[in-house]
mmCIF file of C-alpha atoms in Angstrom:
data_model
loop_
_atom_site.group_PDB
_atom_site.id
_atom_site.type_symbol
_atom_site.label_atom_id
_atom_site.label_comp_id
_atom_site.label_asym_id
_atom_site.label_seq_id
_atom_site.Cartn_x
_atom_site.Cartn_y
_atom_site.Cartn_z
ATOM 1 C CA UNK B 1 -14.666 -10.235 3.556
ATOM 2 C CA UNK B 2 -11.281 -9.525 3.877
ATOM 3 C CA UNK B 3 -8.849 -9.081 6.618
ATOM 4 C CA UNK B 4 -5.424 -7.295 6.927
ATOM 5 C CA UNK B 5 -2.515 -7.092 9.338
ATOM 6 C CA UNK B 6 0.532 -4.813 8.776
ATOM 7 C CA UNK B 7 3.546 -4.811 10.453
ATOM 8 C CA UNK B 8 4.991 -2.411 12.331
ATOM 9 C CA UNK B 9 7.088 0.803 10.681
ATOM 10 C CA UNK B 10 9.393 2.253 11.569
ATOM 11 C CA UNK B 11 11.336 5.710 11.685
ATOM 12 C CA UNK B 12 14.529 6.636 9.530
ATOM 13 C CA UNK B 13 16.492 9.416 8.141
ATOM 14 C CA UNK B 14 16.409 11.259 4.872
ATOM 15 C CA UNK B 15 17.365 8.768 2.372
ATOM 16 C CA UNK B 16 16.970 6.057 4.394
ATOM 17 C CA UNK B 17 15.009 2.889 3.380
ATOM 18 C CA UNK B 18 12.320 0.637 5.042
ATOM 19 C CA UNK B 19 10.135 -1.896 4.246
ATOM 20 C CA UNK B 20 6.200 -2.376 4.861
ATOM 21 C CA UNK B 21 4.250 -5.819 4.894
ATOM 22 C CA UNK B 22 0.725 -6.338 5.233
ATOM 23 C CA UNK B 23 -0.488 -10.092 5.598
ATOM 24 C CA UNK B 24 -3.716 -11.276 4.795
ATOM 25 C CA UNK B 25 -5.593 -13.073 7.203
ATOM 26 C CA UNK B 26 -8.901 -13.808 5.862
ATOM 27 C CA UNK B 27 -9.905 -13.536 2.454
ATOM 28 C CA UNK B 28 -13.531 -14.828 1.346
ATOM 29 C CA UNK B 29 -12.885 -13.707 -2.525
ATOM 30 C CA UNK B 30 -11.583 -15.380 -5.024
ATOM 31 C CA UNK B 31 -9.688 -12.810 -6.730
ATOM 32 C CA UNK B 32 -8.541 -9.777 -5.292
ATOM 33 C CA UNK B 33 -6.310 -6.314 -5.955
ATOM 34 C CA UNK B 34 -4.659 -4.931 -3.410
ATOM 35 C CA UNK B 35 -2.174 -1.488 -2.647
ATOM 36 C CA UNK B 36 -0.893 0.961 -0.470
ATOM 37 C CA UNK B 37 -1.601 4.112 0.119
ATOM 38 C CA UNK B 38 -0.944 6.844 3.670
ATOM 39 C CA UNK B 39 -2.125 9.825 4.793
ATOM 40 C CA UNK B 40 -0.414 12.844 6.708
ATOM 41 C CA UNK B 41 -2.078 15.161 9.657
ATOM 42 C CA UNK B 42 -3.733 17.243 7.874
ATOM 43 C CA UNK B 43 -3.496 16.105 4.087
ATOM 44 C CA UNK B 44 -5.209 14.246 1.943
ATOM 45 C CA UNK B 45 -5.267 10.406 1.421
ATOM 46 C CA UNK B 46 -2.802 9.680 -1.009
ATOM 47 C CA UNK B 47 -2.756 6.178 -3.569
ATOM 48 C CA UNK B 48 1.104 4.805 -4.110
ATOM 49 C CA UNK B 49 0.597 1.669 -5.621
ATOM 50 C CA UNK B 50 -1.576 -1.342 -6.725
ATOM 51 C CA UNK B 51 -1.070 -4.330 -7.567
ATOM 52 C CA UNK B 52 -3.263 -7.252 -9.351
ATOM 53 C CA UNK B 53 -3.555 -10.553 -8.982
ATOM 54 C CA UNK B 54 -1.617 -11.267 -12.218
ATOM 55 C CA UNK B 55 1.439 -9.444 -10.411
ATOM 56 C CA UNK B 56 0.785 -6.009 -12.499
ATOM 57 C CA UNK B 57 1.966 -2.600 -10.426
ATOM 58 C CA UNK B 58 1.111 0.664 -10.852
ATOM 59 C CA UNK B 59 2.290 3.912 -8.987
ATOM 60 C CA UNK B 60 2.052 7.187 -7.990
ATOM 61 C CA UNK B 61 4.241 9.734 -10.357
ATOM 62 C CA UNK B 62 5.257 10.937 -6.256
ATOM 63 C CA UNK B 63 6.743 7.484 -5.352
ATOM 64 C CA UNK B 64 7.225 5.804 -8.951
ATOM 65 C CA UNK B 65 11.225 4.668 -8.578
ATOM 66 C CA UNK B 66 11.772 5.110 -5.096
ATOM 67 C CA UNK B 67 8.746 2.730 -3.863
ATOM 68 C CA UNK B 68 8.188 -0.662 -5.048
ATOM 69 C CA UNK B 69 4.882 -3.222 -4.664
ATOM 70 C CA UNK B 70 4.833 -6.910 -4.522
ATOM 71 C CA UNK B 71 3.246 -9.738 -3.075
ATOM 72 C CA UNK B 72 4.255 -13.089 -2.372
ATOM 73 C CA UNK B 73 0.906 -15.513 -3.339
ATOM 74 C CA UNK B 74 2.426 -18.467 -1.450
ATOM 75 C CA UNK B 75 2.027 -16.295 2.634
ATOM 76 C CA UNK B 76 -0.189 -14.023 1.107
ATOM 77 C CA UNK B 77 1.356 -11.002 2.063
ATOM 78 C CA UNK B 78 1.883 -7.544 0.526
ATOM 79 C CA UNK B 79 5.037 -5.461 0.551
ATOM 80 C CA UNK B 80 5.917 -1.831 0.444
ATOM 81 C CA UNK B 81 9.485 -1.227 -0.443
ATOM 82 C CA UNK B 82 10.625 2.534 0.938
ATOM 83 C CA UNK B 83 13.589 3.874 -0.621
ATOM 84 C CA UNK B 84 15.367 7.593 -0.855
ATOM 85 C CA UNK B 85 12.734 8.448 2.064
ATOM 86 C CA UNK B 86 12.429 11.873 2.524
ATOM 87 C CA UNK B 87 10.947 14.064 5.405
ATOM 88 C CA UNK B 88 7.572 14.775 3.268
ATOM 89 C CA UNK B 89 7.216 10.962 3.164
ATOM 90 C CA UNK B 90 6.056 10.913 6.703
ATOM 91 C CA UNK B 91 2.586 9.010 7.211
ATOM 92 C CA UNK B 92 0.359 6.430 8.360
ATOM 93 C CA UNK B 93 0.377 4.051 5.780
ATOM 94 C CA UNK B 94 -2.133 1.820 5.033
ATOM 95 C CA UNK B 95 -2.417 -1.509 2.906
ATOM 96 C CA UNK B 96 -5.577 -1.749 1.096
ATOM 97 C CA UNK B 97 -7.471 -4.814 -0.903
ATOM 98 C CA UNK B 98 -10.965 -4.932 -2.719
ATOM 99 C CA UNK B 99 -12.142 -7.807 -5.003
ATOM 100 C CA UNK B 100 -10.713 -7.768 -8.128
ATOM 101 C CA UNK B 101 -13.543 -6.098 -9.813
ATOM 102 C CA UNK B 102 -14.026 -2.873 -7.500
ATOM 103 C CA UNK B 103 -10.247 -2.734 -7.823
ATOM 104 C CA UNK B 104 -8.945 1.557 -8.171
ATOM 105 C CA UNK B 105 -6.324 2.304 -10.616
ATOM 106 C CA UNK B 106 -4.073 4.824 -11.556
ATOM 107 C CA UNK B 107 -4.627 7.760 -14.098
ATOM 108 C CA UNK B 108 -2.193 10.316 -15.058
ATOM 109 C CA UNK B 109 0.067 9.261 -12.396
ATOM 110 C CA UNK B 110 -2.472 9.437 -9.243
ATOM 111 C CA UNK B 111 -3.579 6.132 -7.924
ATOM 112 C CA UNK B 112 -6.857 5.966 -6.309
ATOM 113 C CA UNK B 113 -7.424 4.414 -3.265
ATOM 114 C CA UNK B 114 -11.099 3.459 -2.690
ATOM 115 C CA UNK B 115 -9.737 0.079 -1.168
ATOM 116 C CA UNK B 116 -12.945 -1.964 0.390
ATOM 117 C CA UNK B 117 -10.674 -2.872 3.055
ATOM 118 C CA UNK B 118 -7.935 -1.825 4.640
ATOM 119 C CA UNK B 119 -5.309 -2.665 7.728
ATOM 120 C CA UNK B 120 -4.913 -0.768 10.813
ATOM 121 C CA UNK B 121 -2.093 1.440 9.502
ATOM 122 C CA UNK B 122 1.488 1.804 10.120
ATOM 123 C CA UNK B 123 3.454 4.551 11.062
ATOM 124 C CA UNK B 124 6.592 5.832 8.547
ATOM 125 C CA UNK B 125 8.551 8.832 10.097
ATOM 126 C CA UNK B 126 11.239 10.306 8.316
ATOM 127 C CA UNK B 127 13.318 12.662 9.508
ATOM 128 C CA UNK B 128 15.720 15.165 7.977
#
């Protein structure tokens, strides 16, 4: 079992920059993946990034460059780094984990996102 708590987002302005954590509380595995990944009203859940265990990232060809993934083991918590937001950006996003064997990928730059587990969400606006 796994549990995860992000923080809050956060709202911006084209081009702006923010940055997403997502801490995990309770973790019964012994190796896991984790990622991010959001979804607008009325579109699709969309994959940006995972990361493994070993500190490997992968990304979505839509964020690759302006987003960035990494973890610090020690707190055991995730981050999202937002930069060059822009309006279409706009989401819930969600941090994601799954043991490290069930762990999605990425294939021709779309990252799945079949995470086990998941946070509550946080809320990125950007606006133009």
């Amino acid at each position: 079992q796994v549990l995860l708590a992000e923080s809050d987002g956060g709202s911006v302005q084209d081009g702006g920059s923010l940055r997403l954590s997502c801490r995990t509380l309770k973790n019964t595995y012994s190796h896991l993946c984790m990622g991010w990944f959001r979804q607008a009203p009325g579109k699709e859940r969309e994959g940006l990034a995972l990361i493994e265990e070993d500190g490997t990232a992968e990304y979505a060809d839509s964020v690759k460059g302006r987003f960035t993934i990494s973890k610090d083991n020690v707190t055991d918590t995730l981050y999202l780094e937002l930069n060059s937001l822009k309006p279409e950006d706009t989401a819930m996003y969600y941090c994601g984990a799954d043991r490290a064997r069930l762990c999605p990928h990425c294939y021709g730059g779309t990252c799945y996102s079949d995470f086990g587990y998941r946070g509550q969400g946080t809320q990125v606006t950007v606006s133009s």
